[in-house]
Coordinates of C-alpha atoms in Angstrom, one line a residue:
M247 CA 95.2 61.8 -55.5
Q248 CA 92.2 60.9 -53.3
S249 CA 88.9 59.4 -54.7
D250 CA 87.3 62.9 -54.2
G251 CA 89.9 64.5 -56.3
S252 CA 91.8 66.2 -53.5
F253 CA 95.6 65.8 -53.3
L254 CA 98.6 66.6 -51.1
V255 CA 101.3 69.1 -52.0
T256 CA 104.6 68.8 -50.1
F257 CA 107.6 71.1 -50.3
V258 CA 110.6 72.3 -48.4
R259 CA 110.3 75.6 -46.6
E260 CA 113.5 77.5 -46.1
N261 CA 113.8 79.2 -42.6
L262 CA 115.5 82.5 -41.8
D263 CA 118.0 80.8 -39.6
G264 CA 119.3 78.6 -42.5
T265 CA 117.4 75.5 -41.6
S266 CA 114.5 74.0 -43.6
D267 CA 111.3 72.1 -42.8
V268 CA 109.2 69.7 -44.8
V269 CA 105.6 71.0 -44.9
G270 CA 102.4 70.1 -46.7
R271 CA 99.1 71.5 -47.9
K272 CA 96.0 69.7 -49.0
V273 CA 94.3 70.9 -52.2
S274 CA 90.6 70.1 -52.9
S275 CA 89.2 69.1 -56.3
S276 CA 88.0 72.6 -56.7
G277 CA 91.4 74.1 -56.1
S278 CA 90.9 75.3 -52.6
V279 CA 94.2 75.2 -50.7
G280 CA 94.2 74.1 -47.1
S281 CA 96.3 75.2 -44.2
E282 CA 100.0 74.5 -44.2
F283 CA 101.0 71.8 -41.7
T284 CA 104.5 70.6 -40.7
I285 CA 105.6 67.1 -41.8
F286 CA 109.0 67.4 -40.3
D287 CA 110.4 70.1 -38.1
S288 CA 114.1 70.1 -38.7
G289 CA 114.9 72.1 -35.6
D290 CA 118.5 73.3 -36.1
V291 CA 119.2 71.0 -39.1
E292 CA 118.3 71.0 -42.8
S293 CA 115.6 69.0 -44.5
I294 CA 115.5 68.8 -48.3
V295 CA 113.7 66.9 -51.1
A296 CA 110.2 65.9 -50.1
E297 CA 108.0 63.4 -52.1
A298 CA 104.5 62.3 -51.4
A299 CA 102.1 59.6 -52.6
T300 CA 98.5 58.6 -51.9
L301 CA 98.2 55.1 -50.5
S302 CA 95.4 52.7 -51.4
N303 CA 93.7 53.2 -48.0
G304 CA 93.5 57.0 -48.5
N305 CA 96.4 57.9 -46.3
Y306 CA 99.5 59.8 -47.5
V307 CA 103.1 58.7 -47.3
V308 CA 105.8 61.4 -47.4
A309 CA 109.5 60.7 -47.9
Y310 CA 112.1 63.3 -47.4
Q311 CA 115.9 63.7 -47.2
N312 CA 117.1 64.8 -43.8
Y313 CA 120.6 66.3 -43.2
V314 CA 122.1 64.8 -40.0
G315 CA 125.5 66.5 -40.0
T316 CA 129.0 65.5 -41.1
G317 CA 127.9 65.6 -44.7
D318 CA 125.4 62.8 -44.2
H319 CA 121.7 62.6 -45.0
D320 CA 119.0 60.1 -43.9
V321 CA 116.0 59.2 -45.9
D322 CA 112.9 59.3 -43.7
Y323 CA 109.2 58.3 -44.2
K324 CA 106.0 59.4 -42.4
I325 CA 102.4 58.5 -42.9
F326 CA 99.5 60.9 -42.6
T327 CA 95.7 60.6 -42.7
A328 CA 93.8 62.3 -45.6
A329 CA 93.2 65.2 -43.1
G330 CA 97.0 65.6 -42.6
L331 CA 97.3 64.0 -39.2
P332 CA 100.3 61.8 -38.5
V333 CA 99.4 58.1 -38.1
A334 CA 103.0 56.8 -37.8
G335 CA 105.8 57.8 -35.6
P336 CA 109.2 59.1 -36.8
G337 CA 110.2 57.5 -40.1
V338 CA 112.8 54.8 -40.3
Q339 CA 116.2 56.2 -41.4
A340 CA 116.9 54.3 -44.6
N341 CA 120.7 54.6 -44.3
A342 CA 120.9 54.0 -40.5
L343 CA 123.5 51.2 -41.2
D344 CA 125.0 52.7 -44.3
P345 CA 128.4 54.3 -43.9
E346 CA 127.7 56.6 -46.8
D347 CA 125.3 59.3 -47.8
A348 CA 121.6 58.7 -48.8
S349 CA 119.9 61.2 -51.1
D350 CA 117.5 62.0 -53.9
V351 CA 114.5 60.0 -52.6
Q352 CA 111.6 59.1 -54.8
I353 CA 108.4 57.4 -53.8
A354 CA 105.4 55.6 -55.5
A355 CA 102.2 54.1 -54.0
L356 CA 101.6 50.5 -55.3
A357 CA 98.4 49.4 -57.0
G358 CA 97.8 46.6 -54.5
G359 CA 98.6 48.7 -51.5
G360 CA 101.7 49.8 -49.8
F361 CA 104.5 51.9 -51.3
V362 CA 108.1 51.8 -52.6
A363 CA 110.8 54.3 -52.1
V364 CA 114.1 54.5 -54.0
W365 CA 117.1 56.7 -53.3
Q366 CA 120.7 57.2 -54.1
T367 CA 123.2 55.6 -51.8
G368 CA 127.0 55.8 -51.3
N369 CA 127.0 52.1 -50.2
D370 CA 126.2 49.7 -53.1
G371 CA 129.4 47.7 -52.6
S372 CA 131.7 49.8 -54.8
G373 CA 130.5 53.4 -54.6
V374 CA 127.3 55.4 -55.4
G375 CA 124.3 53.3 -56.4
I376 CA 120.6 52.9 -56.0
K377 CA 118.6 51.4 -53.1
A378 CA 114.9 50.7 -52.6
G379 CA 112.5 49.7 -49.8
V380 CA 109.0 48.2 -50.1
F381 CA 106.4 48.7 -47.3
D382 CA 102.7 48.1 -46.8
N383 CA 100.1 50.7 -45.9
E384 CA 100.9 50.4 -42.2
Y385 CA 104.6 50.9 -42.8
N386 CA 105.4 47.2 -42.2
N387 CA 108.5 46.3 -44.1
V388 CA 107.9 44.0 -47.1
K389 CA 111.5 44.0 -48.5
G390 CA 114.6 46.0 -47.7
G391 CA 114.4 46.6 -43.9
A392 CA 115.8 49.8 -42.5
T393 CA 118.8 49.8 -45.0
G394 CA 117.0 48.9 -48.2
F395 CA 118.2 46.6 -51.0
I396 CA 120.4 47.3 -54.0
V397 CA 118.6 47.9 -57.2
N398 CA 121.4 48.2 -59.7
T399 CA 122.9 44.9 -60.9
T400 CA 126.0 46.7 -62.2
T401 CA 127.8 48.2 -59.2
G402 CA 131.0 49.3 -60.8
G403 CA 131.2 53.1 -61.4
I404 CA 128.4 55.5 -60.3
Q405 CA 124.7 54.9 -60.5
Y406 CA 122.6 57.9 -59.6
Q407 CA 119.4 60.0 -60.2
P408 CA 116.8 57.4 -59.4
D409 CA 113.0 57.5 -60.1
V410 CA 110.2 55.0 -59.7
T411 CA 106.7 54.4 -60.9
A412 CA 104.0 51.9 -59.9
L413 CA 102.7 49.4 -62.5
K414 CA 99.1 48.2 -63.0
D415 CA 100.0 44.7 -61.9
G416 CA 101.0 45.8 -58.4
G417 CA 104.7 45.9 -59.1
F418 CA 107.0 48.9 -59.9
L419 CA 109.7 50.0 -62.2
V420 CA 112.9 51.8 -61.2
T421 CA 115.1 53.9 -63.5
W422 CA 118.4 55.6 -63.0
I423 CA 121.6 56.8 -64.8
D424 CA 124.6 54.5 -65.2
G425 CA 127.6 55.8 -67.2
G426 CA 125.4 58.2 -69.2
T427 CA 122.8 55.5 -70.1
V428 CA 119.3 55.3 -68.7
Q429 CA 118.7 52.0 -67.1
G430 CA 115.5 50.2 -66.0
Q431 CA 114.6 47.3 -63.7
R432 CA 111.1 45.9 -63.2
Y433 CA 109.9 44.4 -59.8
D434 CA 106.8 42.6 -58.6
A435 CA 104.8 43.8 -55.6
S436 CA 107.0 42.0 -53.2
G437 CA 110.2 43.6 -54.4
N438 CA 111.4 40.6 -56.5
K439 CA 113.1 41.3 -59.8
V440 CA 111.1 40.6 -62.9
G441 CA 113.6 40.0 -65.7
S442 CA 117.0 41.6 -65.8
E443 CA 118.3 45.2 -65.7
F444 CA 117.9 46.7 -69.2
D445 CA 119.0 49.7 -71.2
V446 CA 116.3 52.3 -71.9
S447 CA 118.5 54.7 -74.0
S448 CA 121.2 54.2 -76.5
G449 CA 123.8 56.6 -77.9
G450 CA 125.1 59.7 -76.3
T451 CA 125.1 60.9 -72.7
K452 CA 121.7 61.0 -70.8
T453 CA 120.8 62.6 -67.5
D454 CA 117.8 63.4 -65.3
P455 CA 115.6 60.4 -66.0
T456 CA 112.0 60.3 -65.0
V457 CA 109.4 57.6 -65.4
A458 CA 105.6 57.5 -65.3
S459 CA 102.9 54.9 -66.0
L460 CA 100.3 55.6 -68.7
G461 CA 96.7 54.8 -68.5
D462 CA 96.9 51.7 -70.8
G463 CA 99.6 50.1 -68.6
R464 CA 102.6 51.1 -70.6
V465 CA 105.4 53.2 -69.1
I466 CA 107.0 56.3 -70.5
F467 CA 110.6 57.4 -69.8
G468 CA 111.8 60.9 -70.2
Y469 CA 115.4 62.2 -70.0
L470 CA 117.8 64.8 -71.2
S471 CA 120.3 63.9 -74.0
G472 CA 123.5 65.6 -75.1
A473 CA 124.6 69.2 -74.7
P474 CA 122.9 71.4 -75.4
F475 CA 120.2 69.2 -74.1
D476 CA 117.4 67.6 -76.0
V477 CA 114.4 66.1 -74.2
Q478 CA 113.9 62.5 -75.3
A479 CA 111.3 59.9 -74.4
A480 CA 111.0 56.1 -74.7
I481 CA 107.9 53.9 -74.3
F482 CA 108.2 50.6 -72.4
D483 CA 105.5 48.0 -72.4
P484 CA 105.4 45.8 -69.3
R485 CA 102.0 44.3 -70.1
T486 CA 102.0 40.5 -70.3
S487 CA 100.3 40.1 -73.7
P488 CA 102.3 37.7 -76.0
I489 CA 104.2 38.8 -79.1
N490 CA 102.8 36.9 -82.1
G491 CA 104.2 36.2 -85.5
T492 CA 102.5 35.3 -88.7
S493 CA 102.3 32.3 -91.0
S494 CA 105.5 33.4 -92.7
A495 CA 109.1 33.2 -91.6
D496 CA 109.3 36.0 -88.9
V497 CA 112.1 37.5 -86.9
L498 CA 110.6 38.3 -83.5
T499 CA 112.3 39.9 -80.5
S500 CA 111.0 39.7 -76.9
R501 CA 110.5 42.7 -74.6
K502 CA 113.3 43.8 -72.4
D503 CA 111.6 42.5 -69.2
G504 CA 110.7 39.2 -70.8
A505 CA 107.6 38.0 -72.8
T506 CA 106.0 35.0 -74.4
V507 CA 106.9 35.1 -78.1
N508 CA 104.9 32.9 -80.5
G509 CA 106.3 32.4 -84.0
L510 CA 103.1 30.6 -85.2
G511 CA 103.6 29.4 -88.8
G512 CA 106.8 29.5 -90.8
S513 CA 110.4 28.8 -89.9
D514 CA 111.0 31.7 -87.5
T515 CA 113.9 33.3 -85.6
L516 CA 112.9 34.2 -82.0
L517 CA 115.2 36.3 -79.9
G518 CA 115.2 37.1 -76.2
Q519 CA 116.6 40.3 -74.6
G520 CA 118.1 39.2 -71.4
A521 CA 115.0 38.6 -69.2
N522 CA 113.0 35.4 -68.6
D523 CA 111.4 34.6 -71.9
T524 CA 109.1 31.9 -73.3
L525 CA 109.9 31.3 -77.0
D526 CA 107.6 29.1 -79.0
G527 CA 108.4 28.8 -82.7
G528 CA 105.2 27.1 -83.6
T529 CA 105.1 25.0 -86.8
G530 CA 108.2 25.1 -88.9
A531 CA 111.9 24.5 -88.2
D532 CA 112.6 27.5 -85.9
E533 CA 115.7 29.0 -84.4
M534 CA 115.4 30.3 -80.8
R535 CA 117.9 32.3 -78.8
G536 CA 116.9 33.3 -75.3
R537 CA 120.1 35.0 -74.4
A538 CA 120.5 35.9 -70.7
G539 CA 117.7 35.1 -68.2
N540 CA 115.9 31.8 -67.3
D541 CA 114.3 31.0 -70.7
T542 CA 111.7 28.4 -71.7
Y543 CA 111.6 27.0 -75.2
I544 CA 108.7 25.2 -76.7
V545 CA 109.8 22.6 -79.3
D546 CA 107.4 20.7 -81.7
N547 CA 109.6 20.1 -84.7
A548 CA 112.7 17.9 -85.1
G549 CA 114.3 20.8 -86.9
D550 CA 113.9 23.3 -84.1
K551 CA 117.2 24.8 -82.8
V552 CA 117.7 26.1 -79.3
I553 CA 120.9 28.2 -78.9
E554 CA 122.3 29.4 -75.6
S555 CA 125.6 30.7 -74.4
S556 CA 127.4 29.9 -71.2
G557 CA 126.3 31.8 -68.1
Q558 CA 123.0 32.9 -69.5
G559 CA 120.6 31.6 -66.9
T560 CA 118.9 28.2 -66.2
D561 CA 117.0 27.3 -69.3
T562 CA 114.3 24.7 -70.0
V563 CA 113.2 23.0 -73.2
K564 CA 109.6 21.7 -73.3
S565 CA 109.3 19.3 -76.3
S566 CA 106.6 17.2 -77.9
V567 CA 109.2 15.4 -80.1
S568 CA 112.4 13.6 -79.2
F569 CA 115.1 16.1 -78.4
V570 CA 118.8 16.4 -77.5
L571 CA 119.8 19.3 -75.4
G572 CA 122.4 21.6 -77.0
S573 CA 125.2 23.2 -75.1
N574 CA 124.4 25.4 -72.1
V575 CA 120.8 24.3 -71.8
E576 CA 120.0 22.7 -68.4
N577 CA 116.5 21.2 -68.4
L578 CA 114.3 19.2 -70.8
T579 CA 110.6 18.3 -70.2
L580 CA 108.8 16.0 -72.6
L581 CA 105.2 17.2 -73.5
E582 CA 102.3 15.1 -74.7
P583 CA 102.6 14.7 -78.5
V584 CA 101.1 17.1 -81.0
A585 CA 98.8 14.9 -83.2
V586 CA 100.1 16.1 -86.5
V587 CA 103.7 15.6 -85.4
A588 CA 103.9 12.4 -83.4
A589 CA 101.7 9.3 -83.4
S590 CA 102.4 8.6 -79.7
G591 CA 104.1 9.9 -76.6
D592 CA 106.9 7.4 -76.9
I593 CA 109.6 10.1 -77.4
N594 CA 113.0 10.5 -75.8
A595 CA 115.0 13.1 -73.9
T596 CA 118.8 13.3 -74.1
G597 CA 121.0 15.7 -72.0
N598 CA 124.4 17.2 -72.4
S599 CA 127.5 17.6 -70.3
L600 CA 125.7 19.7 -67.7
A601 CA 123.8 18.5 -64.6
N602 CA 120.5 18.2 -66.4
T603 CA 116.9 17.7 -65.2
L604 CA 115.0 15.5 -67.7
T605 CA 111.3 14.9 -67.2
G606 CA 109.2 12.4 -69.3
N607 CA 105.5 12.4 -70.3
S608 CA 102.9 9.7 -70.2
G609 CA 104.6 7.6 -72.9
N610 CA 107.4 5.1 -72.8
N611 CA 110.4 7.4 -72.7
I612 CA 114.2 6.9 -72.8
L613 CA 115.9 9.5 -70.6
D614 CA 119.7 9.8 -71.0
G615 CA 121.4 12.6 -69.1
K616 CA 124.8 11.9 -70.7
G617 CA 127.6 13.6 -68.8
G618 CA 126.9 15.4 -65.5
A619 CA 125.0 14.5 -62.4
D620 CA 121.5 14.4 -63.8
T621 CA 118.0 14.1 -62.3
M622 CA 115.6 12.0 -64.4
S623 CA 111.9 11.5 -63.8
G624 CA 109.9 9.5 -66.4
K625 CA 106.5 9.8 -64.8
A626 CA 103.8 7.5 -66.4
G627 CA 104.7 4.9 -69.0
N628 CA 107.4 2.2 -69.1
D629 CA 110.5 4.3 -69.1
T630 CA 114.2 3.6 -69.5
Y631 CA 116.9 5.6 -67.8
V632 CA 120.5 5.7 -68.9
V633 CA 122.9 6.1 -65.9
D634 CA 126.6 6.9 -66.2
N635 CA 127.4 9.1 -63.2
A636 CA 127.3 8.3 -59.5
G637 CA 125.4 11.6 -59.0
D638 CA 122.6 10.6 -61.4
K639 CA 119.2 10.5 -59.7
V640 CA 116.2 8.5 -61.0
I641 CA 112.8 9.4 -59.6
E642 CA 109.7 7.4 -60.0
S643 CA 106.3 7.2 -58.2
A644 CA 104.2 4.2 -57.5
G645 CA 101.9 2.9 -60.3
Q646 CA 103.8 4.7 -63.1
G647 CA 104.7 1.7 -65.3
T648 CA 107.5 -0.8 -65.4
D649 CA 110.7 1.1 -65.6
T650 CA 114.3 0.1 -66.4
V651 CA 117.6 1.6 -65.5
K652 CA 120.6 0.9 -67.9
S653 CA 123.7 1.6 -65.9
S654 CA 127.4 1.6 -66.8
I655 CA 128.3 2.0 -63.1
A656 CA 127.4 0.1 -59.9
Y657 CA 123.8 0.8 -59.2
T658 CA 121.0 0.2 -56.6
L659 CA 117.5 0.6 -57.7
G660 CA 115.5 3.3 -56.0
D661 CA 111.9 3.2 -55.0
N662 CA 109.3 2.2 -57.7
L663 CA 111.9 1.0 -60.2
E664 CA 111.6 -2.5 -61.5
K665 CA 114.5 -3.4 -63.8
L666 CA 118.3 -2.9 -63.9
V667 CA 120.5 -3.7 -66.8
L668 CA 124.2 -3.3 -66.4
T669 CA 126.0 -2.1 -69.5
G670 CA 129.6 -2.2 -70.7
S671 CA 132.3 -4.7 -69.5
A672 CA 133.4 -3.3 -66.1
D673 CA 133.2 -5.5 -63.0
I674 CA 130.3 -3.7 -61.3
N675 CA 127.4 -4.7 -59.2
G676 CA 123.6 -4.3 -59.3
T677 CA 121.2 -4.3 -56.4
G678 CA 117.4 -4.4 -56.3
N679 CA 114.8 -3.1 -54.0
G680 CA 111.7 -4.5 -52.3
L681 CA 109.8 -5.0 -55.6
A682 CA 109.9 -8.0 -58.0
N683 CA 113.0 -6.9 -59.9
T684 CA 114.7 -8.1 -63.0
L685 CA 118.5 -7.7 -62.8
V686 CA 120.8 -8.3 -65.8
G687 CA 124.6 -8.2 -65.7
N688 CA 127.0 -7.0 -68.3
A689 CA 130.1 -8.6 -69.9
G690 CA 132.1 -8.2 -66.7
R691 CA 132.0 -10.1 -63.3
N692 CA 128.9 -8.8 -61.5
T693 CA 127.3 -9.4 -58.2
L694 CA 123.5 -9.2 -58.6
D695 CA 121.5 -8.9 -55.4
G696 CA 117.8 -9.0 -55.8
G697 CA 116.9 -8.0 -52.2
D698 CA 113.3 -8.7 -51.2
G699 CA 110.7 -9.6 -53.7
D700 CA 110.3 -12.3 -56.4
D701 CA 113.3 -11.4 -58.5
I702 CA 114.7 -12.5 -61.9
L703 CA 118.5 -12.5 -62.1
S704 CA 120.6 -13.0 -65.2
G705 CA 124.3 -12.6 -64.9
G706 CA 125.1 -12.2 -68.6
P707 CA 128.6 -13.1 -69.8
G708 CA 131.3 -13.5 -67.2
K709 CA 131.5 -15.3 -63.9
D710 CA 128.8 -13.7 -61.8
K711 CA 127.3 -14.1 -58.3
L712 CA 123.5 -14.2 -58.0
L713 CA 121.8 -13.5 -54.7
G714 CA 118.0 -13.9 -54.7
R715 CA 117.5 -13.5 -50.9
K716 CA 113.8 -13.4 -50.0
G717 CA 111.0 -14.2 -52.4
K718 CA 110.6 -16.7 -55.2
D719 CA 113.6 -15.9 -57.3
V720 CA 114.5 -17.0 -60.8
F721 CA 118.1 -17.4 -61.9
V722 CA 118.5 -17.1 -65.7
F723 CA 121.1 -18.9 -67.8
A724 CA 120.7 -17.5 -71.4
D725 CA 124.3 -16.8 -72.5
D726 CA 126.8 -18.9 -74.3
L727 CA 127.6 -21.9 -72.1
S728 CA 131.2 -22.1 -71.0
K729 CA 133.2 -22.3 -67.8
A730 CA 134.0 -18.6 -68.2
N731 CA 130.3 -17.7 -68.0
A732 CA 129.4 -20.0 -65.1
D733 CA 127.5 -18.1 -62.5
K734 CA 127.3 -18.9 -58.8
V735 CA 123.8 -19.0 -57.2
V736 CA 124.0 -18.2 -53.5
K737 CA 121.5 -19.8 -51.1
F738 CA 119.2 -21.4 -53.6
K739 CA 115.8 -22.3 -52.0
H740 CA 114.6 -25.7 -53.1
G741 CA 110.9 -25.8 -54.2
K742 CA 110.8 -22.0 -54.2
D743 CA 113.5 -20.7 -56.5
T744 CA 114.0 -21.7 -60.1
F745 CA 116.8 -22.2 -62.6
F746 CA 115.6 -20.8 -65.9
L747 CA 117.3 -22.3 -68.9
A748 CA 117.1 -20.5 -72.3
Q749 CA 115.6 -22.8 -74.9
D750 CA 118.2 -21.9 -77.5
K751 CA 121.1 -22.7 -75.2
F752 CA 119.7 -25.9 -73.7
A753 CA 118.1 -27.3 -76.9
A754 CA 118.5 -30.9 -76.0
V755 CA 116.4 -30.6 -72.9
G756 CA 113.2 -29.9 -74.7
A757 CA 110.2 -28.1 -73.2
K758 CA 111.1 -29.0 -69.6
V759 CA 113.6 -30.9 -67.5
G760 CA 112.2 -34.3 -66.9
K761 CA 113.0 -36.6 -64.0
K762 CA 115.2 -38.8 -66.2
E763 CA 117.1 -35.7 -67.6
F764 CA 118.4 -34.6 -64.2
V765 CA 121.1 -36.7 -62.5
E766 CA 123.4 -36.3 -59.5
G767 CA 126.9 -37.7 -60.1
A768 CA 130.1 -37.0 -61.9
K769 CA 128.7 -37.4 -65.4
A770 CA 125.8 -38.5 -67.5
Q771 CA 124.8 -42.2 -67.1
D772 CA 122.7 -42.5 -70.3
K773 CA 121.7 -40.5 -73.4
N774 CA 118.8 -38.8 -71.5
D775 CA 121.0 -37.2 -68.8
H776 CA 121.3 -33.5 -69.8
I777 CA 121.5 -31.7 -66.4
I778 CA 124.2 -33.1 -64.1
R779 CA 124.7 -32.0 -60.5
K780 CA 128.1 -32.7 -59.1
G781 CA 128.6 -31.2 -55.6
K782 CA 128.8 -27.5 -56.0
K783 CA 128.7 -27.6 -59.8
I784 CA 125.9 -28.0 -62.4
F785 CA 126.7 -29.1 -65.9
Y786 CA 124.8 -29.3 -69.2
D787 CA 125.4 -32.3 -71.5
E788 CA 123.7 -32.0 -74.8
D789 CA 124.0 -35.7 -75.8
G790 CA 124.1 -37.4 -72.4
K791 CA 126.4 -40.4 -72.4
G792 CA 127.8 -39.4 -75.8
G793 CA 130.9 -38.0 -77.2
T794 CA 130.2 -34.3 -76.4
K795 CA 131.8 -33.0 -73.3
Q796 CA 129.6 -31.6 -70.5
V797 CA 129.8 -27.9 -69.9
L798 CA 129.8 -26.2 -66.5
F799 CA 127.1 -23.4 -66.4
A800 CA 126.3 -22.9 -62.7
K801 CA 127.6 -23.2 -59.2
V802 CA 125.6 -23.6 -56.0
D803 CA 126.2 -24.0 -52.3
K804 CA 127.3 -27.6 -51.4
K805 CA 124.3 -28.1 -49.2
A806 CA 121.8 -26.8 -51.7
V807 CA 118.9 -29.3 -52.4
I808 CA 118.1 -29.5 -56.1
D809 CA 116.0 -31.8 -58.3
H810 CA 114.4 -31.7 -61.7
H811 CA 111.4 -29.7 -60.4
D812 CA 113.7 -26.7 -59.8
F813 CA 114.3 -26.2 -63.5
E814 CA 112.2 -24.4 -66.2
V815 CA 112.9 -24.0 -69.9
G816 CA 111.8 -21.2 -72.2
D817 CA 112.7 -18.0 -74.0
F818 CA 114.1 -15.2 -71.8
V819 CA 113.0 -11.7 -72.6
I820 CA 114.2 -8.7 -70.5

């Protein structure tokens, strides 16, 4: 209908020679009927089923089904001015590349401009199905091209009798029959699905569905049911207002096309219906089941439960408390804490066996993906990442705290990561980056390579190799002293690098290694000689020239220059 109240009526005129044409008449707001004009002159063929809609610019679009011989029909479109003059050439044949028949065309003008057409096709991959095409006011294709796109998710069997209505948000909703059930699918203005295909009807055989939008934004479906037929209807609400519970323990179900469901108070049960839902239980220990669709869960209570089954979309938990992902949930994002729940943002995220994406908040988070090739991003704060898979990715930006990777596999620190701690007992290696790194080995034999920067390297138990490379590097000896734990320092830089001796392991040295406590030779010469350099080996002797045997704790290059100034004593903290 035009803004002045006039509208266009289209119909198929049967000719005496057996052919038919698509014609139209404009009707004024007062009911005055204009002259008949031809929309499509079939010539010696048949045209049937004509549908019209008024576009947002005042023009009309007319769609019709055109018989082209050999049992085949094309679906064509034409655009006319408000006066009935054509403004576009011959319509595009919607089934030009389809090997099967196209029929039963329906059309709707979209709220934001343009139009959508739907039709029945013999080419949905397995038989009869539903196709659609989206166009702007000038007939430029938005989605679907000349052959359209498949509407029905289920392609087995027969899907037929389509209808379509425009929604207030600029999108549209398609309905059709599948196996005697009325189905629906919502779309946005670009022709992208909103939510999943859903059942409109239940019980008994349904036919001849129709759909229309109500003034308040809801949608009404009508259809025939049973035999003899009853006329039945169903109301569908595509509006985006949330579904809210009460302060009690509620059971709340989302809309079929998805919604935000807020449990508010009480220990609630929230249920999705197969679309993309946001489920927020609010206070209380809530149970949330999104079912199919890409669902988002808001968690703020340690007692909240998120339950998903396999193959039900890619789901995300957003939590303001420490949370462990249950089975079949893919992503976890930590939110800033709720004041009444957590005193700080120092909460943790733990994954499952899937390839998870874990995202921290501004606090000091521990992110542990568990099994699977996980992606972890801690953001601000001093975060800790647990790595156990070669496919794990740790992402940090500059200026976002001092971050630590704890890895049970060989690992190289990525950009903006400061610390690496190897875990377990496997013989694995750790490599730094261009920052001032701290690298700590595990119980196995490790090679720790600091790379550029002023690095701190501690081999841990086992015979390790420590490479400081560039920078002023510190080599830490804080484990039990024994030949089995003696680490090799490669290319020690005199006057630049430092041997750091843990106070509790080198107690006899005191606060520092004095000139008289360091000696080069085979063994201690007096009671004050505690650090002995003999070629490539460095020993600790707790009583000097006493009865206690000196212990090998480090090895260096033969040509390395070392004196007492190269040692420091203190407490080592990772």
